[in-house]
Coordinates of C-alpha atoms in Angstrom, one line a residue:
X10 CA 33.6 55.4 -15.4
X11 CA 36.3 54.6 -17.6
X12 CA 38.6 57.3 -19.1
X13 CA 40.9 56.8 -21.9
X14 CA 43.2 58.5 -24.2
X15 CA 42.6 57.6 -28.6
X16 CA 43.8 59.8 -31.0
X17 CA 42.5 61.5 -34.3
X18 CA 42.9 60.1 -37.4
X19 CA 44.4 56.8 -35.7
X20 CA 42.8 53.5 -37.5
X21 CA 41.3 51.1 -34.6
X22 CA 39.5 47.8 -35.2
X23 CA 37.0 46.4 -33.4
X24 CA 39.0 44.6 -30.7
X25 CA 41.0 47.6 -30.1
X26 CA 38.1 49.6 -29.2
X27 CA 36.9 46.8 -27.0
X28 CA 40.5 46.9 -24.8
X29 CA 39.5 50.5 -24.8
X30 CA 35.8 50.4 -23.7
X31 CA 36.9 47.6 -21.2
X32 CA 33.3 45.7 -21.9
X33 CA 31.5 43.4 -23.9
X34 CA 31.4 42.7 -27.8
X35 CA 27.9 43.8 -27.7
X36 CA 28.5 46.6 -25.9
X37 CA 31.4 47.9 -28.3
X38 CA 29.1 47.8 -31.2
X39 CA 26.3 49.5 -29.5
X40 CA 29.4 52.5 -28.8
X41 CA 30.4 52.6 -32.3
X42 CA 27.3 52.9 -33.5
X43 CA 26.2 55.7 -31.0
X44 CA 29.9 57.4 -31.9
X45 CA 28.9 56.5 -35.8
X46 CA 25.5 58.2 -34.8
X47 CA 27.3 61.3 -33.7
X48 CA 29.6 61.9 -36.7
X49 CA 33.0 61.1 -34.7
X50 CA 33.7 58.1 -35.7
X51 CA 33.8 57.1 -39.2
X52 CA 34.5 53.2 -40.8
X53 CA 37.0 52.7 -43.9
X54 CA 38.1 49.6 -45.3
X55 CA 40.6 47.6 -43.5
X56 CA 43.8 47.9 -46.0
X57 CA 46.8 48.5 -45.3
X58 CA 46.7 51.5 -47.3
X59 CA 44.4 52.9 -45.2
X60 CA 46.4 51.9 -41.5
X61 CA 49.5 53.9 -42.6
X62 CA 47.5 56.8 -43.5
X63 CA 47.1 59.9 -41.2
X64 CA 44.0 61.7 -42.5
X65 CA 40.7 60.2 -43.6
X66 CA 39.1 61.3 -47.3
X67 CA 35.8 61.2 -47.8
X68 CA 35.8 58.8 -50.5
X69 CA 37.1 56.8 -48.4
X70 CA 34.7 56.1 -45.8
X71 CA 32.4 53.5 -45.2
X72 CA 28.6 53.3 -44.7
X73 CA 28.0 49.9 -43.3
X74 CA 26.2 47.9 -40.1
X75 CA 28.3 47.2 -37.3
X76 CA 28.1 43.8 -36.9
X77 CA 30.3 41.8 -33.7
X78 CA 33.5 40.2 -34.1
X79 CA 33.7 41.5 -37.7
X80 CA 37.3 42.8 -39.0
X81 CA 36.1 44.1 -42.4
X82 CA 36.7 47.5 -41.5
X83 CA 38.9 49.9 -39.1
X84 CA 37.5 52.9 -37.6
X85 CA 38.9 56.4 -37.0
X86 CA 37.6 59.2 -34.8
X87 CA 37.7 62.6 -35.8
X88 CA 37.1 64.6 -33.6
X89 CA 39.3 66.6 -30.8
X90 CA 38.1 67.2 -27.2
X91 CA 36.2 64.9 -24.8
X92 CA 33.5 62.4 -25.7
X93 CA 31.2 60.9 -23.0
X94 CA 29.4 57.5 -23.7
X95 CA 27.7 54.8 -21.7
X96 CA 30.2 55.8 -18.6
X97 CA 32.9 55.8 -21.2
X98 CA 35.2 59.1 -21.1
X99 CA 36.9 59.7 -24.7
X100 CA 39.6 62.0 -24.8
X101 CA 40.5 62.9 -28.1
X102 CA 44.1 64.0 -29.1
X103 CA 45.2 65.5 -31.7
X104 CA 46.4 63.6 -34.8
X105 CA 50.0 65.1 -34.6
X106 CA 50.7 63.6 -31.1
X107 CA 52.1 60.5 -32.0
X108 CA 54.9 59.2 -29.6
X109 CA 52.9 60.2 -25.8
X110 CA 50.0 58.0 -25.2
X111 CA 49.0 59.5 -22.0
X112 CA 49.1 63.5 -23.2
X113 CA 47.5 64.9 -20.5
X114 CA 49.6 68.2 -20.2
X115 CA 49.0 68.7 -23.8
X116 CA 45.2 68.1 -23.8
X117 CA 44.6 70.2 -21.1
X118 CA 45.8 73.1 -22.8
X119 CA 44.3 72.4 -26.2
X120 CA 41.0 72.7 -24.0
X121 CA 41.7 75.5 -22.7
X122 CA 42.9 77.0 -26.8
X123 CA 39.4 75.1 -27.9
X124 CA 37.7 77.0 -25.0
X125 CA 39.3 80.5 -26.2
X126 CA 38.3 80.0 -29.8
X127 CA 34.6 78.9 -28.7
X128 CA 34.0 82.5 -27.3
X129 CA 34.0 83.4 -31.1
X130 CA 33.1 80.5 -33.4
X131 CA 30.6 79.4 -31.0
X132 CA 31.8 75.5 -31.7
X133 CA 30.7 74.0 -28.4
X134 CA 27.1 74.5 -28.1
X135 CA 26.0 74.0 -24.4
X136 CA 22.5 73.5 -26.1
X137 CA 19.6 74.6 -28.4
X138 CA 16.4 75.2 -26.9
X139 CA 14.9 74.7 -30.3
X140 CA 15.8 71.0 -31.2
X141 CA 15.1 67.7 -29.5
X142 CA 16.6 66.5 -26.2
X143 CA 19.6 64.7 -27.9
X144 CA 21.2 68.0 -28.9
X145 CA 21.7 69.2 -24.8
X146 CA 25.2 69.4 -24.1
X147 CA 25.6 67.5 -20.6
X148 CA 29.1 68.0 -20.1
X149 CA 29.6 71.7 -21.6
X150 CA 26.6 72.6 -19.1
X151 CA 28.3 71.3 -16.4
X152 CA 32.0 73.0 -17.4
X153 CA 30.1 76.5 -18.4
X154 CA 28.4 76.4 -14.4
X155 CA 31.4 75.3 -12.8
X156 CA 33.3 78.5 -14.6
X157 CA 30.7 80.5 -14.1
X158 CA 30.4 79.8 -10.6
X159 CA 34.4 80.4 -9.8
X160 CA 34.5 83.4 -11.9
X161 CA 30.7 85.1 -10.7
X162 CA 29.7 83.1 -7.5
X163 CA 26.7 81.3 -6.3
X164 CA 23.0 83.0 -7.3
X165 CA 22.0 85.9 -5.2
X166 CA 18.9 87.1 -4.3
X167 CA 18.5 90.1 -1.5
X168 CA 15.9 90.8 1.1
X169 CA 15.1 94.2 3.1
X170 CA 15.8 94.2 6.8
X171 CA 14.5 96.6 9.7
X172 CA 17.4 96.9 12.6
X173 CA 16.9 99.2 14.9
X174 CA 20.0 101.6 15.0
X175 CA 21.1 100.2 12.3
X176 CA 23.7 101.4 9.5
X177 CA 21.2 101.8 6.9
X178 CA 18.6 104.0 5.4
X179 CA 16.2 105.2 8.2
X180 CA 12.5 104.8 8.4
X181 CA 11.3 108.0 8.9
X182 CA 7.6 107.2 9.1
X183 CA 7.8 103.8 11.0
X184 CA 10.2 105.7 13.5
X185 CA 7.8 107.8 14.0
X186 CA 4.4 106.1 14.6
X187 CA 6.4 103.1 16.4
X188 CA 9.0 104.9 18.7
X189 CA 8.3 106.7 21.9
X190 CA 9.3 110.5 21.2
X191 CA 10.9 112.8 23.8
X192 CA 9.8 116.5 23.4
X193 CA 12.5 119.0 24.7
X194 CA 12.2 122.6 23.5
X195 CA 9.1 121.7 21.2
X196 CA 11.7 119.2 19.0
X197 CA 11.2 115.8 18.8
X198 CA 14.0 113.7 19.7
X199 CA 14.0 109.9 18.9
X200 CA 15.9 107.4 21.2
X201 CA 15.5 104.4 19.1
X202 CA 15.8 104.6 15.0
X203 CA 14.1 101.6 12.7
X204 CA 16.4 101.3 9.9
X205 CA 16.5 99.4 6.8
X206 CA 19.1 97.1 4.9
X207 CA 19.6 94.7 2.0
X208 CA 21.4 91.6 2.4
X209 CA 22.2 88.9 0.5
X210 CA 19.5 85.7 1.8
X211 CA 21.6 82.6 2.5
X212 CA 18.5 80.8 2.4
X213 CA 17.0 81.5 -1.0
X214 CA 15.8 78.6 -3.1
X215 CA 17.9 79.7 -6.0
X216 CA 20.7 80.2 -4.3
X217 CA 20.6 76.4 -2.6
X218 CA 19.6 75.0 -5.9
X219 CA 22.7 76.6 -8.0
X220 CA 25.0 75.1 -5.4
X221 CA 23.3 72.0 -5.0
X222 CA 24.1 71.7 -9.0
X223 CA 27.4 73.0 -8.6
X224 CA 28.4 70.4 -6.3
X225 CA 26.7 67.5 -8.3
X226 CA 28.8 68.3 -11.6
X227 CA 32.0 68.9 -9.5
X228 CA 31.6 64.9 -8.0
X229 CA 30.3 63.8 -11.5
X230 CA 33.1 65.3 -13.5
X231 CA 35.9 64.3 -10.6
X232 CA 34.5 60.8 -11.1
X233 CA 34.9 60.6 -14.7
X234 CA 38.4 61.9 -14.3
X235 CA 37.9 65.2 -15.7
X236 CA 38.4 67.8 -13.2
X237 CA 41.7 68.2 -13.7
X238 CA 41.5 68.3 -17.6
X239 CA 39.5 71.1 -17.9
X240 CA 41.8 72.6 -15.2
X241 CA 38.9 73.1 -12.5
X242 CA 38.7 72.9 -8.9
X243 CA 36.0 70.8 -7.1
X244 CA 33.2 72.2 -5.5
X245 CA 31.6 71.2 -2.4
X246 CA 29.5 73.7 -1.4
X247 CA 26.2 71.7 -0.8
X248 CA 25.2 68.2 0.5
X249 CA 21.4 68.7 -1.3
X250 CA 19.9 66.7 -4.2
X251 CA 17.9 67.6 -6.3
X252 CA 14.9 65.6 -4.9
X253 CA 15.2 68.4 -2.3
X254 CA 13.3 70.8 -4.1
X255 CA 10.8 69.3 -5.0
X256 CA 10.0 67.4 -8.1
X257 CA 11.3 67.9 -11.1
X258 CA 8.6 70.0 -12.8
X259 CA 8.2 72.2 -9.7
X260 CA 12.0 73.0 -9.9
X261 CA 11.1 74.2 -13.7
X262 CA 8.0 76.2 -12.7
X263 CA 10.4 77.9 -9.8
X264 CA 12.7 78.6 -12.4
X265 CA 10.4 79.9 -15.1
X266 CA 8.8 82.4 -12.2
X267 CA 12.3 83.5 -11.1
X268 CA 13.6 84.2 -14.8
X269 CA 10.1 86.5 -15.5
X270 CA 10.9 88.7 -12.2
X271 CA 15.4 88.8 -13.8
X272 CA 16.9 91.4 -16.2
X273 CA 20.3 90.8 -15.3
X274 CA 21.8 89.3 -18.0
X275 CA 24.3 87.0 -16.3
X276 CA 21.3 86.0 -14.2
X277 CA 19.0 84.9 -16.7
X278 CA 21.9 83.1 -18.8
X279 CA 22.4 80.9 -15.0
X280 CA 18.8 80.3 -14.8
X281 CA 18.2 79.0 -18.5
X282 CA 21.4 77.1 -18.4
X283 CA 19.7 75.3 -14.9
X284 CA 16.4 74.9 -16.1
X285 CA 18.3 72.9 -19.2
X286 CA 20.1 71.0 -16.6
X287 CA 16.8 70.0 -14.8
X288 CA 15.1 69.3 -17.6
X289 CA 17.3 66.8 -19.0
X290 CA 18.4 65.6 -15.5
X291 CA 20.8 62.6 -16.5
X292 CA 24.5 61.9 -15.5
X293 CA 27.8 61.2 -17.5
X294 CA 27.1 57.6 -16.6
X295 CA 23.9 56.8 -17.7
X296 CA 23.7 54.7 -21.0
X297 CA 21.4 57.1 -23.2
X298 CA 24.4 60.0 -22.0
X299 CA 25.8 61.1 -24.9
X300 CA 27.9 64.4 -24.9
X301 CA 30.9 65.8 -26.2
X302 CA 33.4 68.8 -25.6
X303 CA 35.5 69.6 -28.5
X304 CA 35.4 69.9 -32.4
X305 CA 35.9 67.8 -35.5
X306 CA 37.0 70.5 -37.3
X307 CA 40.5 71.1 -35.5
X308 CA 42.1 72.7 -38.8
X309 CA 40.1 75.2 -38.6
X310 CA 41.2 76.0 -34.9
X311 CA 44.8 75.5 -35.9
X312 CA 44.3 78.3 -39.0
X313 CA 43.1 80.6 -36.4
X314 CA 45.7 80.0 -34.1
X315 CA 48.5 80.8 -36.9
X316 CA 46.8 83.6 -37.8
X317 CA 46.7 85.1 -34.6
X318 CA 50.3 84.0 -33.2
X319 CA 51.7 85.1 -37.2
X320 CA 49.9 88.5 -37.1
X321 CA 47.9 88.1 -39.7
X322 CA 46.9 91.2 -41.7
X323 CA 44.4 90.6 -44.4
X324 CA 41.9 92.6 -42.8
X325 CA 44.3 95.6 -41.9
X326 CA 43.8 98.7 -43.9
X327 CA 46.5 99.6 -46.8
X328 CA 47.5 102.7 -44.6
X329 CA 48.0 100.9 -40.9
X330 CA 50.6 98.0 -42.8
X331 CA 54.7 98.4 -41.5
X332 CA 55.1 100.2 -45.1
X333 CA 55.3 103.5 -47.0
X334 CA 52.0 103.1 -49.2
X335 CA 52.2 104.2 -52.6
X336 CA 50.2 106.6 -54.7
X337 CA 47.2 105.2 -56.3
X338 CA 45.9 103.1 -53.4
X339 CA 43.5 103.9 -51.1
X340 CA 44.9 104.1 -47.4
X341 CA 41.3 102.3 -46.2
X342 CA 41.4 99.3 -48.4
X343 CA 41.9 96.3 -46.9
X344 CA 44.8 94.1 -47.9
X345 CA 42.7 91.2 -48.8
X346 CA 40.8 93.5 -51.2
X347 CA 43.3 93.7 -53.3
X348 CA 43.0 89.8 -54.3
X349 CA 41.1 90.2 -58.0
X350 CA 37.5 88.5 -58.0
X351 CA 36.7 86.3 -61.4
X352 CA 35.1 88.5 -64.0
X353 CA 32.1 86.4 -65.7
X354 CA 31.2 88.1 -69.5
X355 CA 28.7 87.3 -71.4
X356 CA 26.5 88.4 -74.0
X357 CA 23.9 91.1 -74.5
X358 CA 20.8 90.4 -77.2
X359 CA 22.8 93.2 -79.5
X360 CA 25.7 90.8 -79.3
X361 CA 27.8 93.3 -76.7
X362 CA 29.4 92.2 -73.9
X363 CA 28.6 92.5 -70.5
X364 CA 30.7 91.5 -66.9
X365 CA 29.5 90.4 -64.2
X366 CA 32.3 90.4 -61.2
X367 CA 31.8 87.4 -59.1
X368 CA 31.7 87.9 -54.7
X369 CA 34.3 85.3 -54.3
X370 CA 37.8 84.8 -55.1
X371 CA 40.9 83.3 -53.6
X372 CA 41.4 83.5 -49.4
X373 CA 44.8 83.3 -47.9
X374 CA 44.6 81.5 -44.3
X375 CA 47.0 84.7 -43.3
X376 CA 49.7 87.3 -44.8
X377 CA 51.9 88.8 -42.8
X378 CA 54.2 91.8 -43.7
X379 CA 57.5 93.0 -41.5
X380 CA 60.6 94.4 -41.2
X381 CA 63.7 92.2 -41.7
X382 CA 67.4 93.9 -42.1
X383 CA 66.2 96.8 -43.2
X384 CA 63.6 95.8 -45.7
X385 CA 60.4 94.2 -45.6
X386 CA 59.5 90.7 -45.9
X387 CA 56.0 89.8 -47.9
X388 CA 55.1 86.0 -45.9
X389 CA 52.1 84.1 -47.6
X390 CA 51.3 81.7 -45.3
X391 CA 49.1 78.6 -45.4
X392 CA 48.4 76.7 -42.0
X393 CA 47.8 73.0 -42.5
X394 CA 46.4 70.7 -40.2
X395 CA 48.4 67.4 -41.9
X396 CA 50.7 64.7 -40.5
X397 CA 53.5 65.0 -43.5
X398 CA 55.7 61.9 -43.9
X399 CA 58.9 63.8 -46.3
X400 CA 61.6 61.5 -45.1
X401 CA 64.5 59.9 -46.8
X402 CA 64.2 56.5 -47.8
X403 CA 60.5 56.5 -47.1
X404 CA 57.2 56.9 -48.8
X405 CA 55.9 60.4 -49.1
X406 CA 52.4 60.3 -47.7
X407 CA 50.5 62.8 -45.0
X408 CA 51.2 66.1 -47.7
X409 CA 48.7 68.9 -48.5
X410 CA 47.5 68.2 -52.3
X411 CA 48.0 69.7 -55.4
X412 CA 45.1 72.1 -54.9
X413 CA 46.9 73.4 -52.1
X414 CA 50.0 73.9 -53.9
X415 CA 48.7 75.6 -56.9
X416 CA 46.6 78.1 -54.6
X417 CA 49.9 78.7 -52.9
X418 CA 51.6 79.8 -56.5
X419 CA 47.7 82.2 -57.4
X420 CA 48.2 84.2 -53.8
X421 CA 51.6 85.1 -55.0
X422 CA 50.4 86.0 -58.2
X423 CA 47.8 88.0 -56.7
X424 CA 49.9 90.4 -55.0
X425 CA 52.4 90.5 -57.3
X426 CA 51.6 94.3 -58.2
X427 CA 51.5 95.5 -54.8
X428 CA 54.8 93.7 -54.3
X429 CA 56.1 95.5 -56.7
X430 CA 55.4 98.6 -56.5
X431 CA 56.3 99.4 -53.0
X432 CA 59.9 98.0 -53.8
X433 CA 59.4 94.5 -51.8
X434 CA 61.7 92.1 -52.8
X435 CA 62.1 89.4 -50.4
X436 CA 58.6 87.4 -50.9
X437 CA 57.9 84.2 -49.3
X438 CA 55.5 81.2 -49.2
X439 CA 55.2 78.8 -46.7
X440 CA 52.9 76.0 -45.4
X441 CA 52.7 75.5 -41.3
X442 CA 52.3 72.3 -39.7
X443 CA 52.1 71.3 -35.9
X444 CA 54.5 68.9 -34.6
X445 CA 54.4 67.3 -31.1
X446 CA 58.3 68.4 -31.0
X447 CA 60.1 71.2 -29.3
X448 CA 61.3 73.3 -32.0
X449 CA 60.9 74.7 -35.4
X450 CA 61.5 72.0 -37.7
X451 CA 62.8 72.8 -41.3
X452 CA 61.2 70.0 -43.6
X453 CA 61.9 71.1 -46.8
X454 CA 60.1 72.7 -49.7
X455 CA 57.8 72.1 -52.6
X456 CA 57.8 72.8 -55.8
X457 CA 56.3 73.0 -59.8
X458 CA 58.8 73.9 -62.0
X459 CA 56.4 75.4 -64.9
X460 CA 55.5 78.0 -62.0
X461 CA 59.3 78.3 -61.0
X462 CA 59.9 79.9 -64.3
X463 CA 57.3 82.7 -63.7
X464 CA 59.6 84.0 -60.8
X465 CA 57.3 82.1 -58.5
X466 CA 58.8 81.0 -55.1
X467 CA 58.9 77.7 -53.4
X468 CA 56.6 76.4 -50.9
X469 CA 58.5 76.1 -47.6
X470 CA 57.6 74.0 -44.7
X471 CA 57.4 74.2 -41.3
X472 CA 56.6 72.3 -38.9
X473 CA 55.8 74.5 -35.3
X474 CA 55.9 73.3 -32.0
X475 CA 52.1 72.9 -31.3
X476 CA 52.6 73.9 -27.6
X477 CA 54.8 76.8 -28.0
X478 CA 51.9 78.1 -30.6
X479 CA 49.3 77.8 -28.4
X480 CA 51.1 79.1 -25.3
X481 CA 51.4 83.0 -27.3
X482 CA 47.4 82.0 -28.8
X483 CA 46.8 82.0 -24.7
X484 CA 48.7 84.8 -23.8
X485 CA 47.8 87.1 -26.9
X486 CA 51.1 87.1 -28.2
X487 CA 52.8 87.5 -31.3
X488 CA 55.6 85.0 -31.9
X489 CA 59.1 86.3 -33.9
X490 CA 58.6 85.6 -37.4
X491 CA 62.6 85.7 -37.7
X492 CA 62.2 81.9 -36.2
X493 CA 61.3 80.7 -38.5
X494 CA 64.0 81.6 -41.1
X495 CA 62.4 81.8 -44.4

């Protein structure tokens, strides 16, 4: 199989992707349409507008044939993980990793931070036993078994065994209708006792089959060169194929009997997750393989991450902040709470009004509040997943919009009160980006002057060092805030 690096966002034309797939024309437009198929890869105009630009608007995208040999367009993936197609192994950086073209250290751990946020947001789907075949997850399967097998071992099933003087319970009644029985003082004395014990049966069909499975992804994923990405050891545990047990739909009727007799939970997970694998019995190779590890939403993974790294505390109660609350609010509100929610008024038949307060209103991604010299620091942060261009001498391109900006200036505005009146005076705003670099980078600040003269503060920037985020996200850390200096 061939595996190779592309990253996000990145504009490619059609020869490109050809050097990339290593095959024919043909073949490259059947790929780009299966990728197109898939939502990963989009088409925009080729401009040169659009080849300096670093993120991909929808208004900008292109709903066209792929036709061979055409250089009408450029295409961009979007999406951040691994991607499997006709033997071809995609793996998808991130947008901000610009300079290394063979980021393997740094993929490998955004797997493991993509792996860590799919626990909760449930954005790698291993299947879904309700649609058609196309939406089973090959290569999650395989990863989620492999896991499951270093962290819980292969399938167990027990049997009962009679020993005779054994260790185990004793069988009172076939001891004594099976034994010879000495008689000394009217007591019966046995020589010989028929025990019983459980033990785990080496031999069981479920058992074989789970490491038969085991061993076929671990050779499958070593081949495409993904054993190491996903951090995993190989497995060889088994030299069986499947053909071993049977055909295919005797595996699944085996299956479906064992998961009828199983209420362990981890048990029956294992045995679903194998009947999918037998079911839609196909390897990373085969041309109709299409499967993907990863997300195209990767903002929203890099919100979470700030939020969790910058301790963010919308959702903690008034009364559990780092401050003295004042009278008048209520120790169990929440700090997002205190955001105001549009009030929609209208009109009664009599002509009086009436309101109607509206469920939602304005979201910070997170607001942190802690102690700094004494006296507390109110952070409204806003983690963005761009690729901002704010050099000297060069066109500004890459920055969040003005939506973003204005929002920015409304949070403030919405806590101005509580500000306020628990004596805060050092408030800050501030945008995050990730950066492929080392260190905290200072880019600058925006501005709107109009807001300025409300006693509104500018919008710093940061830029974070990607890895050093992820490695506290990992280790459920919190990372100084006084790094930053705001």
């Amino acid at each position: 199989m061939i595996s190779k690096f592309v990253r996000e966002q990145k504009r490619y034309n059609q020869s490109e992707l050809q050097d990339i797939f290593q095959c024919s024309e043909e073949k490259t437009v059947d790929i780009i349409k299966r990728l197109k198929e898939f939502g990963v890869l989009k088409a925009v105009k080729a401009t040169d507008s659009q080849k300096n630009m670093s993120d991909l608007l929808e208004e900008d995208i292109e709903v066209a044939d792929v036709e061979i040999g055409e250089n009408e367009y450029l295409y961009v993936f979007t999406f951040v993980g691994v991607i499997t197609v006709w033997g071809c192994v995609l793996k998808c950086c991130p947008k901000y990793i610009l300079t290394n073209n063979d980021p393997l250290t740094e993929l490998k751990t955004i797997i493991k931070v993509l792996e860590k946020y799919n626990a909760k947001e449930q954005i790698i789907r291993m299947y879904n036993d309700n649609s058609e075949s196309s939406a089973f997850n090959l290569l999650a399967v395989m990863i989620f078994l492999l896991h499951d097998y270093y962290e819980n071992g292969a399938y167990t099933n027990t049997k009962d065994i009679i020993e005779t003087n054994g260790s185990g319970e004793i069988l009172w009644d076939k001891t004594i209708n099976e034994t010879f029985t000495y008689l000394s003082n009217n007591r019966p004395y046995y020589i010989e006792l028929f025990t019983q014990k459980r033990i785990n049966d080496d031999f069981d069909y479920f058992k074989r089959l789970h490491e038969s499975i085991i061993s076929i992804c671990s050779r499958e994923l070593k081949d495409a060169d993904l054993l190491d990405l996903f951090d995993i050891l190989p497995v060889e545990v088994s030299d069986e194929e499947l053909d071993d047990f049977g055909e295919k739909d005797y595996i699944l009727y085996r299956i479906q009997n064992e998961l009828n007799l199983q209420f362990n939970t981890r048990k029956q997970l294992l045995l679903k997750t194998l009947y999918a694998y037998v079911a839609h019995s196909s390897t990373l190779a085969e041309i109709d393989c299409f499967t993907m590890f990863g997300t195209n939403s990767f903002n929203l993974v890099w919100e979470k991450v700030c939020a969790e790294v910058l301790d963010n505390q919308l959702q903690t109660p008034l009364g559990s902040l780092p401050i003295s609350l004042s009278d008048g609010y209520n120790p169990y509100d929440l700090l997002i709470s205190l955001i105001e929610k549009p009030k929609w008024n209208g009109y009664k038949q009599d002509g009086s009004e009436f309101q109607k307060a509206a469920r939602e209103t304005l979201v910070p991604d997170l607001v942190s509040i802690h102690k700094m010299n004494n006296s507390h620091q109110f952070i409204i942060f806003d983690a963005k997943y761009y690729n901002i261009q704010l050099e000297h001498g060069k066109e500004l391109r890459g920055q969040p919009g003005i939506g973003d900006i204005t929002k920015q200036y409304l949070y403030q505005l919405a806590y101005k009160n509580f500000v306020n009146d628990h004596g805060i005076h050092d408030v800050k705003n501030c945008f995050l980006m990730p950066t492929e670099q080392h260190s905290i980078i200072n880019k600058g600040y925006v501005n709107i002057e109009m807001l300025d003269a409300l006693g509104l503060q500018n919008i710093q920037i940061r830029q974070l060092p990607a890895e050093l985020i992820y490695s506290h996200y990992l280790a459920n850390e919190k990372m100084d805030i006084g790094l930053l200096h705001l």
